[in-house]
Short mmCIF file of C-alpha atoms in Angstrom, two decimals:
data_model
loop_
_atom_site.label_atom_id
_atom_site.label_comp_id
_atom_site.label_asym_id
_atom_site.label_seq_id
_atom_site.Cartn_x
_atom_site.Cartn_y
_atom_site.Cartn_z
CA MET A 1 52.57 -73.13 -1.91
CA TYR A 2 49.05 -75.46 -2.09
CA ASP A 3 46.53 -73.33 -3.30
CA PHE A 4 43.85 -75.83 -2.94
CA ASN A 5 42.58 -79.10 -1.24
CA GLY A 6 39.77 -81.11 -2.34
CA LEU A 7 39.08 -83.90 0.25
CA ARG A 8 36.42 -86.81 0.62
CA ILE A 9 35.91 -88.03 4.31
CA TYR A 10 33.53 -91.58 4.66
CA PHE A 11 31.06 -92.05 7.14
CA LYS A 12 31.84 -94.41 10.26
CA ASP A 13 30.19 -97.96 10.08
CA GLU A 14 27.58 -97.47 12.68
CA HIS A 15 25.93 -94.52 10.46
CA LEU A 16 25.55 -96.39 7.20
CA HIS A 17 22.48 -98.53 6.11
CA THR A 18 22.72 -101.20 3.45
CA THR A 19 20.46 -102.13 0.36
CA PHE A 20 20.63 -104.61 -2.02
CA THR A 21 18.83 -103.36 -5.38
CA ASN A 22 20.22 -104.77 -9.00
CA GLU A 23 22.29 -107.17 -7.98
CA ARG A 24 24.30 -104.96 -6.48
CA VAL A 25 24.98 -103.40 -2.62
CA PHE A 26 24.10 -100.02 -1.70
CA SER A 27 24.76 -98.06 1.01
CA TYR A 28 23.38 -94.50 2.27
CA VAL A 29 23.24 -92.53 5.54
CA ASP A 30 20.21 -90.87 7.41
CA ILE A 31 19.65 -87.99 5.77
CA GLU A 32 17.36 -86.52 8.42
CA GLU A 33 20.20 -87.74 11.67
CA CYS A 34 22.61 -85.63 9.42
CA ALA A 35 20.14 -82.79 9.62
CA ARG A 36 19.47 -83.25 13.50
CA ARG A 37 23.40 -82.36 13.73
CA GLY A 38 23.57 -79.18 12.43
CA LEU A 39 23.22 -79.58 8.97
CA LYS A 40 21.08 -77.35 6.46
CA ILE A 41 19.12 -80.11 4.57
CA VAL A 42 16.21 -79.04 1.27
CA PRO A 43 13.99 -80.94 -0.32
CA ARG A 44 13.98 -81.55 -4.08
CA ASP A 45 10.02 -81.84 -4.08
CA MET A 46 7.11 -80.66 -1.53
CA THR A 47 3.40 -82.13 -1.88
CA TRP A 48 1.06 -79.85 -0.39
CA HIS A 49 -2.58 -81.19 1.19
CA LEU A 50 -5.62 -79.28 1.61
CA ASP A 51 -5.20 -78.67 5.73
CA GLY A 52 -2.02 -76.77 4.77
CA SER A 53 0.18 -79.19 5.83
CA CYS A 54 2.99 -80.54 3.32
CA ASP A 55 4.80 -83.70 2.54
CA VAL A 56 8.61 -83.49 1.79
CA HIS A 57 10.28 -85.65 -1.12
CA ASP A 58 14.38 -86.23 -1.78
CA LEU A 59 15.84 -84.19 0.89
CA TYR A 60 19.93 -83.66 -0.06
CA HIS A 61 22.21 -81.54 1.22
CA PRO A 62 23.36 -78.51 -1.02
CA TRP A 63 27.01 -77.04 -1.47
CA GLU A 64 27.30 -74.76 1.33
CA SER A 65 30.16 -72.88 3.45
CA LEU A 66 31.75 -73.73 6.21
CA PRO A 67 33.26 -71.01 8.70
CA SER A 68 36.96 -70.30 9.12
CA SER A 69 38.91 -67.78 10.62
CA PHE A 70 39.32 -66.03 6.99
CA THR A 71 37.20 -67.26 4.04
CA GLY A 72 34.88 -70.35 3.79
CA ILE A 73 35.28 -73.68 3.10
CA ALA A 74 32.99 -75.67 0.35
CA PHE A 75 31.01 -78.36 2.02
CA LYS A 76 28.57 -80.87 0.27
CA LEU A 77 27.11 -84.70 1.84
CA TYR A 78 26.74 -86.65 -1.17
CA GLN A 79 24.78 -90.19 -1.03
CA ALA A 80 26.19 -93.28 -2.78
CA SER A 81 26.13 -92.86 -6.72
CA GLY A 82 28.35 -92.86 -9.95
CA PHE A 83 32.45 -93.26 -8.54
CA ARG A 84 31.29 -92.55 -5.34
CA GLU A 85 30.85 -95.80 -3.54
CA GLN A 86 30.12 -94.73 -0.14
CA PRO A 87 28.15 -92.00 1.10
CA CYS A 88 30.68 -89.46 1.97
CA ILE A 89 31.31 -85.19 2.65
CA GLU A 90 33.68 -83.46 0.51
CA LEU A 91 35.40 -80.07 1.17
CA LYS A 92 37.37 -77.62 -0.88
CA ALA A 93 39.28 -75.38 0.20
CA SER A 94 42.39 -72.90 -0.52
CA PRO A 95 44.86 -73.56 2.49
CA ALA A 96 46.47 -70.51 1.81
CA LYS A 97 43.16 -68.47 1.90
CA ILE A 98 41.83 -69.92 5.56
CA THR A 99 44.99 -69.64 7.11
CA GLN A 100 46.12 -66.00 6.28
CA GLY A 101 43.19 -64.86 4.54
CA HIS A 102 44.60 -64.51 0.87
CA ASN A 103 46.77 -66.31 -1.61
CA VAL A 104 49.24 -64.54 -2.90
CA PHE A 105 51.95 -66.55 -1.25
CA GLY A 106 51.53 -69.53 1.56
CA SER A 107 53.19 -72.41 2.80
CA GLU A 108 54.12 -75.78 0.49
CA SER A 109 53.23 -77.90 4.02
CA LEU A 110 50.21 -80.41 2.43
CA GLU A 111 49.91 -80.97 6.45
CA LEU A 112 49.26 -77.61 7.64
CA GLY A 113 46.10 -77.30 4.97
CA VAL A 114 44.55 -80.75 6.29
CA ARG A 115 44.27 -79.74 9.26
CA SER A 116 43.25 -76.29 9.38
CA VAL A 117 40.28 -77.59 7.00
CA PHE A 118 39.21 -80.52 9.63
CA GLN A 119 40.02 -78.27 12.49
CA ALA A 120 36.99 -75.98 10.82
CA LEU A 121 34.84 -78.91 10.04
CA VAL A 122 34.96 -79.51 13.60
CA SER A 123 34.64 -76.74 14.88
CA ALA A 124 31.11 -75.36 12.78
CA LEU A 125 29.80 -78.68 13.08
CA PRO A 126 30.70 -80.90 15.90
CA ASN A 127 28.00 -83.30 16.58
CA PHE A 128 27.88 -83.92 12.59
CA ALA A 129 31.73 -84.97 12.84
CA HIS A 130 30.98 -87.67 15.09
CA MET A 131 29.65 -89.36 12.21
CA LEU A 132 32.31 -88.99 9.97
CA ASP A 133 35.58 -91.71 10.10
CA PHE A 134 38.44 -89.05 9.46
CA ASP A 135 40.89 -91.78 9.02
CA THR A 136 39.54 -92.83 5.70
CA ALA A 137 39.41 -89.36 4.10
CA GLU A 138 41.09 -88.83 0.75
CA PHE A 139 42.48 -86.27 -1.66
CA PHE A 140 40.49 -86.22 -4.84
CA ARG A 141 42.95 -82.66 -6.26
CA ILE A 142 45.82 -81.22 -5.05
CA ASP A 143 46.64 -77.59 -6.49
CA SER A 144 50.16 -76.64 -6.62
CA THR A 145 51.15 -73.03 -7.91
CA PHE A 146 54.75 -71.53 -8.27
CA SER A 147 55.22 -67.62 -9.39
CA ILE A 148 57.58 -65.57 -10.86
CA LYS A 149 57.97 -61.92 -10.90
CA LEU A 150 58.62 -60.44 -14.21
CA PRO A 151 60.23 -56.66 -15.28
CA ASN A 152 56.88 -54.58 -16.03
CA SER A 153 53.43 -55.42 -17.26
CA ASP A 154 54.84 -54.58 -20.63
CA CYS A 155 56.68 -57.87 -20.06
CA LEU A 156 53.73 -60.13 -18.57
CA ALA A 157 51.23 -59.19 -21.08
CA SER A 158 54.11 -60.41 -23.59
CA ALA A 159 54.57 -63.15 -21.89
CA LEU A 160 50.81 -64.27 -21.66
CA ASP A 161 50.30 -63.42 -25.40
CA SER A 162 52.90 -65.84 -25.97
CA LEU A 163 51.70 -68.31 -23.65
CA SER A 164 48.29 -68.51 -25.13
CA ARG A 165 50.05 -69.94 -28.46
CA VAL A 166 51.74 -72.90 -27.03
CA SER A 167 50.85 -76.14 -27.84
CA ASN A 168 52.41 -79.34 -27.02
CA ARG A 169 51.37 -83.02 -27.21
CA TYR A 170 48.05 -83.15 -25.07
CA LEU A 171 48.24 -79.02 -24.14
CA ARG A 172 45.81 -76.78 -25.66
CA PRO A 173 45.29 -73.46 -24.78
CA SER A 174 41.96 -71.48 -23.89
CA ARG A 175 41.05 -67.83 -22.73
CA ASP A 176 38.32 -69.07 -22.01
CA GLY A 177 37.76 -68.01 -18.42
CA ASP A 178 36.87 -64.65 -16.03
CA TYR A 179 39.67 -62.83 -16.64
CA GLU A 180 41.52 -61.14 -19.60
CA THR A 181 44.55 -62.17 -18.06
CA THR A 182 43.96 -65.80 -17.45
CA ILE A 183 45.28 -68.68 -19.82
CA TYR A 184 44.24 -72.10 -19.63
CA PHE A 185 45.55 -75.34 -21.14
CA ASN A 186 42.92 -78.59 -21.16
CA LYS A 187 40.40 -77.04 -19.19
CA VAL A 188 37.47 -79.67 -18.36
CA ARG A 189 33.81 -77.77 -18.92
CA GLY A 190 31.84 -78.83 -16.14
CA GLU A 191 31.23 -80.11 -12.37
CA ALA A 192 31.85 -83.27 -13.10
CA GLY A 193 34.90 -82.74 -14.94
CA ARG A 194 36.41 -80.56 -13.35
CA ASN A 195 38.12 -82.86 -11.06
CA THR A 196 38.61 -86.33 -13.31
CA GLY A 197 39.22 -86.81 -16.57
CA ARG A 198 42.67 -85.83 -17.36
CA SER A 199 45.38 -86.08 -14.43
CA SER A 200 46.13 -82.57 -14.64
CA SER A 201 44.69 -79.34 -15.94
CA LEU A 202 46.95 -75.65 -15.58
CA CYS A 203 46.41 -72.08 -15.44
CA ILE A 204 48.23 -69.17 -15.56
CA TYR A 205 47.32 -65.75 -15.01
CA SER A 206 48.24 -62.25 -13.57
CA LYS A 207 48.14 -62.14 -9.58
CA LEU A 208 47.52 -58.76 -8.82
CA ASP A 209 44.19 -58.85 -11.00
CA GLU A 210 42.94 -61.74 -9.47
CA VAL A 211 43.45 -59.79 -5.85
CA LEU A 212 41.99 -56.60 -7.34
CA HIS A 213 38.79 -58.26 -8.94
CA GLN A 214 38.30 -60.47 -5.86
CA LEU A 215 38.87 -57.23 -3.37
CA ASP A 216 36.43 -54.98 -5.85
CA GLU A 217 33.61 -58.24 -5.07
CA LEU A 218 34.10 -58.56 -1.69
CA ARG A 219 34.04 -54.76 -1.04
CA GLU A 220 30.28 -54.82 -2.57
CA LYS A 221 29.30 -58.17 -1.17
CA ALA A 222 29.81 -56.40 2.24
CA LYS A 223 28.41 -52.92 0.72
CA LYS A 224 24.98 -55.09 -0.46
CA GLU A 225 24.80 -57.58 2.82
CA LYS A 226 25.88 -54.71 5.55
CA THR A 227 27.53 -57.39 7.23
CA SER A 228 31.30 -57.22 8.59
CA ARG A 229 31.82 -61.17 8.06
CA TYR A 230 34.65 -60.14 4.98
CA ASP A 231 36.38 -57.28 6.62
CA SER A 232 39.11 -59.72 7.61
CA VAL A 233 39.54 -60.83 3.90
CA ILE A 234 39.24 -57.01 2.61
CA SER A 235 42.50 -55.88 4.85
CA ALA A 236 44.46 -58.47 3.98
CA LEU A 237 44.06 -57.74 0.73
CA GLU A 238 44.06 -54.10 1.07
CA SER A 239 47.65 -54.47 2.31
CA GLU A 240 50.07 -52.48 0.28
CA SER A 241 52.95 -54.91 0.89
CA LEU A 242 50.94 -57.52 -0.55
CA GLN A 243 49.89 -56.00 -3.80
CA TYR A 244 53.34 -54.30 -4.30
CA PHE A 245 54.18 -58.77 -3.91
CA ALA A 246 51.96 -59.64 -6.71
CA THR A 247 52.05 -56.74 -9.07
CA ASN A 248 53.58 -57.98 -12.31
CA ARG A 249 53.82 -61.64 -11.04
CA LEU A 250 52.86 -64.54 -12.88
CA ARG A 251 51.66 -67.15 -11.47
CA PHE A 252 51.57 -71.00 -13.18
CA GLU A 253 49.17 -73.31 -11.24
CA SER A 254 49.06 -76.95 -11.65
CA ARG A 255 45.84 -78.73 -10.60
CA ILE A 256 46.10 -82.67 -9.90
CA CYS A 257 43.69 -84.77 -10.48
CA ALA A 258 42.89 -88.01 -9.81
CA ARG A 259 44.61 -89.70 -12.81
CA PHE A 260 47.83 -88.62 -11.66
CA PHE A 261 47.97 -90.25 -8.54
CA GLU A 262 46.88 -93.28 -10.08
CA ARG A 263 49.80 -92.82 -13.49
CA HIS A 264 52.66 -91.65 -10.40
CA GLN A 265 51.11 -94.58 -7.92
CA LEU A 266 50.96 -91.94 -5.43
CA PRO A 267 48.62 -92.96 -2.12
CA THR A 268 45.21 -90.77 -2.09
CA ARG A 269 44.58 -91.55 1.77
CA VAL A 270 45.70 -89.17 3.35
CA ILE A 271 47.48 -90.80 6.32
CA ASP A 272 49.20 -92.58 3.60
CA LEU A 273 49.88 -89.68 1.66
CA LEU A 274 51.13 -87.71 4.48
CA GLU A 275 53.53 -90.11 5.31
CA PHE A 276 54.70 -90.92 1.91
CA VAL A 277 55.41 -86.83 2.15
CA ARG A 278 57.35 -87.22 5.19
CA GLY A 279 59.56 -89.59 3.35
CA TYR A 280 60.05 -87.71 0.02
CA GLU A 281 61.06 -84.54 1.73
CA SER A 282 62.97 -86.34 4.42
CA GLU A 283 65.59 -88.58 2.17
CA ASN A 284 64.83 -87.43 -1.73
CA GLY A 285 66.90 -84.52 -1.32
CA LYS A 286 64.94 -82.38 -4.38
CA GLY A 287 62.79 -80.04 -2.86
CA SER A 288 59.55 -80.19 -1.73
CA PHE A 289 57.27 -83.08 -2.74
CA CYS A 290 54.64 -79.34 -3.52
CA ARG A 291 57.80 -78.90 -5.79
CA PHE A 292 57.50 -82.15 -7.57
CA LEU A 293 53.53 -82.14 -8.35
CA TRP A 294 54.19 -78.60 -9.63
CA GLN A 295 57.43 -79.68 -11.85
CA THR A 296 55.66 -83.15 -13.13
CA ALA A 297 52.55 -81.67 -13.99
CA MET A 298 54.28 -78.53 -15.49
CA LYS A 299 56.72 -80.70 -17.53
CA ASP A 300 55.17 -80.84 -21.10
CA LEU A 301 54.63 -76.88 -20.71
CA LEU A 302 58.10 -75.93 -20.04
CA ASP A 303 59.87 -77.70 -22.47
CA ALA A 304 57.18 -76.46 -25.39
CA ILE A 305 58.47 -72.83 -24.35
CA SER A 306 61.66 -73.49 -24.54
CA GLY A 307 61.29 -72.25 -28.68
CA GLN A 308 59.18 -69.22 -28.08
CA VAL A 309 59.82 -65.86 -27.99
CA ILE A 310 58.15 -62.64 -27.14
CA THR A 311 58.14 -58.80 -28.23
CA VAL A 312 59.71 -56.65 -26.17
CA VAL A 313 57.45 -53.88 -25.40
CA HIS A 314 58.25 -50.61 -23.16
CA ASP A 315 54.89 -49.04 -23.03
CA SER A 316 54.41 -48.23 -19.77
CA LYS A 317 58.41 -47.19 -19.00
CA VAL A 318 57.63 -44.37 -21.77
CA LYS A 319 54.48 -43.67 -20.96
CA LYS A 320 55.36 -42.58 -17.46
CA LEU A 321 58.70 -40.79 -18.52
CA LEU A 322 56.25 -38.34 -21.17
CA HIS A 323 53.94 -37.83 -17.99
CA SER A 324 57.13 -37.05 -15.69
CA LEU A 325 58.02 -34.41 -18.77
CA TYR A 326 54.80 -32.84 -20.20
CA ASP A 327 52.31 -33.31 -17.57
CA THR A 328 51.14 -29.62 -16.32
CA ILE A 329 49.18 -27.87 -13.73
CA ASP A 330 46.70 -24.91 -15.35
CA LYS A 331 45.87 -21.81 -13.10
CA ASN A 332 43.30 -23.32 -11.35
CA GLY A 333 45.83 -26.66 -10.01
CA LYS A 334 44.18 -28.83 -12.60
CA LEU A 335 46.50 -31.40 -14.09
CA ARG A 336 46.56 -31.70 -17.48
CA THR A 337 47.76 -34.61 -19.80
CA ALA A 338 46.67 -33.98 -22.99
CA LYS A 339 50.07 -33.52 -24.87
CA THR A 340 51.25 -36.55 -22.88
CA VAL A 341 48.34 -38.20 -24.51
CA ARG A 342 48.94 -37.02 -28.13
CA LEU A 343 52.48 -38.17 -27.31
CA PHE A 344 51.70 -41.74 -26.38
CA GLY A 345 49.15 -42.01 -29.28
CA PHE A 346 52.32 -40.43 -32.13
CA TYR A 347 54.97 -43.00 -30.22
CA ARG A 348 52.62 -46.05 -30.60
CA ARG A 349 51.70 -45.11 -34.05
CA LEU A 350 55.81 -45.55 -35.31
CA CYS A 351 55.70 -48.73 -33.30
CA THR A 352 52.98 -49.90 -35.11
CA GLU A 353 53.16 -48.15 -38.70
CA GLY A 354 56.96 -47.29 -38.72
CA TYR A 355 58.38 -43.70 -38.87
CA ALA A 356 58.16 -42.97 -43.14
CA LYS A 357 54.59 -43.97 -43.63
CA VAL A 358 53.26 -41.79 -40.51
CA LYS A 359 55.66 -39.30 -41.83
CA ARG A 360 54.17 -39.72 -45.75
CA THR A 361 50.14 -40.39 -44.33
CA MET A 362 50.01 -36.98 -41.85
CA GLY A 363 50.80 -34.97 -45.15
CA THR A 364 51.82 -31.79 -45.92
CA THR A 365 49.19 -30.11 -43.56
CA GLY A 366 50.41 -32.13 -40.38
CA LYS A 367 54.20 -32.43 -41.67
CA SER A 368 54.92 -29.16 -38.50
CA SER A 369 52.86 -31.64 -36.45
CA PHE A 370 54.75 -34.39 -36.53
CA TYR A 371 58.19 -32.74 -36.64
CA ASN A 372 56.91 -31.11 -33.46
CA ALA A 373 55.97 -34.42 -32.11
CA VAL A 374 59.55 -35.95 -33.15
CA ASN A 375 61.26 -33.13 -31.30
CA ASP A 376 59.48 -33.78 -27.92
CA LEU A 377 60.38 -37.31 -28.07
CA LEU A 378 64.06 -36.45 -28.75
CA ALA A 379 63.93 -33.85 -26.11
CA ALA A 380 63.01 -36.88 -23.86
CA GLY A 381 65.52 -38.61 -24.32
CA PHE A 382 64.99 -41.00 -27.90
CA SER A 383 67.56 -40.68 -30.99
CA LYS A 384 66.14 -40.36 -34.22
CA ALA A 385 67.58 -43.63 -34.95
CA GLN A 386 65.28 -45.04 -32.39
CA LEU A 387 62.16 -43.67 -33.78
CA GLN A 388 63.06 -44.16 -37.03
CA ASN A 389 63.37 -48.17 -36.10
CA LEU A 390 60.34 -48.48 -33.68
CA ASP A 391 58.35 -51.05 -35.62
CA LYS A 392 61.27 -53.17 -36.23
CA LYS A 393 60.16 -55.46 -33.25
CA GLU A 394 62.62 -56.17 -30.92
CA THR A 395 62.31 -59.82 -29.60
CA LEU A 396 63.75 -62.14 -26.23
CA PRO A 397 63.37 -65.66 -25.87
CA LEU A 398 60.76 -66.74 -23.54
CA VAL A 399 62.71 -69.12 -21.67
CA HIS A 400 65.07 -66.31 -20.79
CA LEU A 401 62.27 -64.26 -19.29
CA LEU A 402 60.33 -67.28 -17.60
CA GLU A 403 63.14 -68.37 -14.96
CA PHE A 404 61.73 -69.91 -11.08
CA ASP A 405 63.00 -68.51 -8.47
CA PHE A 406 61.94 -71.33 -5.85
CA ASN A 407 63.55 -69.64 -2.73
CA ALA A 408 61.76 -66.12 -3.50
CA GLN A 409 58.23 -67.37 -4.05
CA ARG A 410 57.83 -65.89 -0.53
CA PRO A 411 58.13 -62.72 1.38
CA ALA A 412 61.32 -62.14 3.64
CA ASP A 413 59.36 -61.24 6.25
CA TYR A 414 56.64 -64.15 6.14
CA VAL A 415 55.54 -66.31 8.98
CA GLU A 416 54.39 -69.57 8.42
CA PRO A 417 51.61 -69.90 9.58
CA VAL A 418 50.68 -72.16 13.02
CA MET A 419 49.46 -75.81 12.98
CA PRO A 420 46.75 -76.93 14.42
CA LEU A 421 47.52 -78.75 17.59
CA ALA A 422 50.76 -79.32 16.64
CA ALA A 423 51.93 -80.90 19.62
CA LEU A 424 50.32 -84.18 18.50
CA ASP A 425 51.23 -85.93 15.68
CA TYR A 426 48.50 -87.04 12.81
CA ARG A 427 47.12 -89.82 13.88
CA GLU A 428 46.81 -88.30 17.38
CA PHE A 429 45.19 -85.31 15.93
CA LEU A 430 42.81 -87.66 14.15
CA ALA A 431 41.64 -89.09 17.27
CA VAL A 432 40.88 -85.76 18.61
CA MET A 433 38.52 -84.82 15.45
CA SER A 434 37.12 -87.77 15.46
CA GLY A 435 36.21 -88.29 19.15
CA SER A 436 34.03 -86.07 21.75
CA ALA A 437 36.93 -84.70 23.95
CA ALA A 438 37.96 -80.94 23.94
CA MET A 439 40.47 -79.38 20.97
CA GLN A 440 43.77 -78.85 22.90
CA ASP A 441 46.55 -80.37 23.46
CA GLU A 442 46.54 -81.74 26.44
CA ALA A 443 43.05 -83.77 25.09
CA LEU A 444 44.86 -86.73 24.81
CA THR A 445 45.54 -88.91 28.12
CA LEU A 446 49.27 -91.62 28.23
CA ASP A 447 45.80 -94.51 27.95
CA ARG A 448 44.91 -92.71 25.04
CA ARG A 449 47.71 -92.14 23.00
CA LEU A 450 48.88 -95.77 23.96
CA ALA A 451 45.83 -97.11 22.62
CA ILE A 452 45.90 -94.89 19.29
CA SER A 453 49.96 -96.21 18.83
CA LEU A 454 48.78 -99.97 19.18
CA GLU A 455 46.17 -99.74 16.21
CA GLY A 456 49.11 -99.20 14.36
CA PHE A 457 49.66 -102.86 15.25
CA GLY A 458 46.48 -104.15 14.64
CA LEU A 459 46.04 -104.32 18.53
CA PRO A 460 43.26 -103.63 20.89
CA ALA A 461 42.93 -100.96 23.82
CA SER A 462 43.04 -103.46 26.51
CA TYR A 463 46.98 -103.92 26.36
CA VAL A 464 47.66 -100.70 27.53
CA GLU A 465 47.48 -101.46 30.95
CA GLY A 466 49.66 -104.55 30.73
CA LEU A 467 52.12 -102.19 28.86
CA LYS A 468 51.76 -99.48 32.12
CA ALA A 469 52.22 -102.48 34.21
CA GLY A 470 56.19 -103.36 32.84
CA ARG A 471 54.64 -105.71 30.75
CA SER A 472 55.56 -106.56 27.36
CA ILE A 473 53.11 -107.93 24.35
CA ARG A 474 54.10 -111.10 22.35
CA LEU A 475 53.67 -110.03 18.31
CA THR A 476 54.94 -113.60 17.04
CA GLY A 477 56.79 -116.29 18.31
CA GLU A 478 60.52 -113.84 19.28
CA ARG A 479 58.49 -110.67 18.35
CA SER A 480 57.33 -108.93 21.28
CA LEU A 481 56.24 -104.94 22.18
CA SER A 482 57.05 -103.07 25.32
CA LEU A 483 56.55 -99.50 26.13
CA ALA A 484 59.62 -97.19 27.12
CA LEU A 485 58.30 -94.55 29.34
CA TRP A 486 60.09 -90.97 29.46
CA GLU A 487 60.67 -88.46 32.35
CA ASP A 488 58.95 -85.95 30.26
CA GLY A 489 55.90 -87.59 29.56
CA GLU A 490 56.56 -88.83 26.06
CA PHE A 491 56.99 -92.75 25.34
CA ASP A 492 58.00 -95.56 22.42
CA LEU A 493 56.59 -98.53 21.53
CA VAL A 494 59.34 -100.84 21.09
CA GLU A 495 59.74 -104.22 19.37
CA SER A 496 62.39 -106.39 21.08
CA VAL A 497 63.56 -109.72 19.78
CA ALA A 498 63.07 -111.68 23.38
CA GLU A 499 61.80 -110.16 26.71
CA ASN A 500 65.60 -109.98 28.21
CA GLU A 501 66.55 -107.21 25.70
CA LEU A 502 64.61 -104.72 26.92
CA GLN A 503 67.15 -102.66 28.35
CA CYS A 504 69.35 -102.74 25.13
CA ILE A 505 66.26 -101.16 23.46
CA ARG A 506 65.50 -98.61 25.88
CA ASP A 507 69.81 -97.80 25.45
CA LYS A 508 69.23 -97.67 21.98
CA LEU A 509 66.11 -95.43 22.33
CA GLU A 510 67.77 -92.67 24.41
CA PHE A 511 70.74 -92.73 21.80
CA ARG A 512 67.50 -92.08 18.97
CA ARG A 513 66.58 -89.47 21.77
CA LEU A 514 69.54 -87.69 22.06
CA SER A 515 69.85 -87.67 18.03
CA ARG A 516 67.02 -86.10 17.72
CA ASP A 517 68.71 -82.94 19.44
CA SER A 518 72.05 -83.32 18.09
CA ALA A 519 73.56 -82.26 14.59
CA LEU A 520 72.97 -85.16 13.08
CA SER A 521 71.35 -85.60 9.89
CA VAL A 522 68.27 -87.99 9.46
CA GLU A 523 70.62 -90.19 6.98
CA ASP A 524 73.27 -90.69 9.59
CA ALA A 525 71.08 -90.65 12.87
CA GLN A 526 69.03 -94.11 10.66
CA SER A 527 72.92 -94.88 9.44
CA GLU A 528 73.67 -95.47 13.36
CA MET A 529 70.13 -96.85 14.72
CA ALA A 530 70.48 -99.67 11.92
CA TYR A 531 74.11 -100.30 12.80
CA LEU A 532 73.06 -100.90 16.48
CA GLY A 533 70.23 -103.53 15.34
CA PHE A 534 66.58 -101.30 15.87
CA ASN A 535 64.12 -101.99 14.26
CA PRO A 536 61.45 -99.49 14.30
CA ALA A 537 57.78 -99.98 13.96
CA SER A 538 56.72 -100.44 10.40
CA ARG A 539 55.27 -97.25 8.96
CA TYR A 540 54.07 -96.34 5.23
CA SER A 541 57.23 -95.55 3.42
CA TYR A 542 57.56 -92.92 0.76
CA LYS A 543 60.60 -96.02 -0.95
CA SER A 544 57.27 -98.53 -1.58
CA ASN A 545 56.16 -95.92 -4.55
CA VAL A 546 59.57 -93.90 -5.21
CA GLN A 547 59.15 -95.82 -8.82
CA GLY A 548 56.64 -93.53 -9.09
CA VAL A 549 57.84 -90.32 -8.37
CA LYS A 550 61.27 -90.77 -10.91
#
């Protein structure tokens, strides 16, 4: 699943002001205008006068949270500086959290997360959103996550302990995190280096611990702020089925940063990367693009654990057994667990010190207690040979424990979140986001959709009426562009080699439309169209960069 999207959107040219300083050109946006359109702007400094008035200096936009259906979206405006060559905004969000209230499991659709973030931004700040050029949006970080269900909490603890000692090439583990059950690899400190520097960083942690910690924090916030704004998220995290799915689940998270895109020749512009992903997932045959990111970032770690072993511990199983046999209820109805606690402590001593040493150190006076405890453990089902060899550690190759099932990353009843404005393709969706139209599917008229499609050919909207009247647009000496309009209101723009071949092209398009609803695979349909000589409009193809993902 995609667990995090870091997005950057630049401003439209008409909202930029340019200056020339130290032989360099700098652009900035009018931050007071942004404030008038809804941004929370604050000054870094203020000057007070004797008459009680004041002047504010150095206005800036601090990080704020945009509302969504569930959790918030971190949002900040930056003026041009450093590696940000143009004024922009940055958005940080978990696609799973904003669409379903949690990130225990989620979607492998990159476009779903992008659309959800953009729609939340436009809904929260519609006037400010008109200043943004959504077509320039780019990724600066993507988190790809997969998890594995372990047999019990002891296996999970042993796996984390073993992984904390793994190092390979540039990988260096660190426990410097928020939770004891979290391990970082190549953790970059500081806000500035969090999304840059290394091409990726890795994080491995117990998912249930994170869920419970987040649940406690939200309950405390709701109580302190006396608000119901967190109720939907709390309700989602309190779900018994959700917590059951997270129990004993070890999460492996790869954080893909800017240098990863450069190294693997991947586009960072959102519209280009989404086109690349569609091509990769439809033609590559190796699973989702999300899985490719994860496997590529995790390769060195997965290679390193091939020789690792873990110590097999059965503490939780033994404790549960002893509680079932030796817990009692007194005459007042109170549960008594003292005997179970003593027996489990004795069992742990046998594991760490060994049978002979425990017997020797308990001495003559404690010998009866020793044999009483041994007899109780024998009655619980242990053999004497087992008790005498508990200090002989049982080991298991770590690679046998960490077997990832990519088809079991979500529960059987999982329902994919609804794609915002699913009836529109991505370019049409961007037109709605950047325009003043309401966000419904019917917001785009035929004329507007034609104008958007013509932009892909570098043609102005003035050609729309001519296309609707049945006239073709001459592109080059022998190439022209024609409109095929269908009864259901859909259309296709078709390149033809001559005006008299328009009917032939329409016949080919009819075949293409039929193939969409048939059992033909994408490859078969493309082969048939190539045989007929159909030349589709050029788009960004994942094949242009396929050498970067081998």
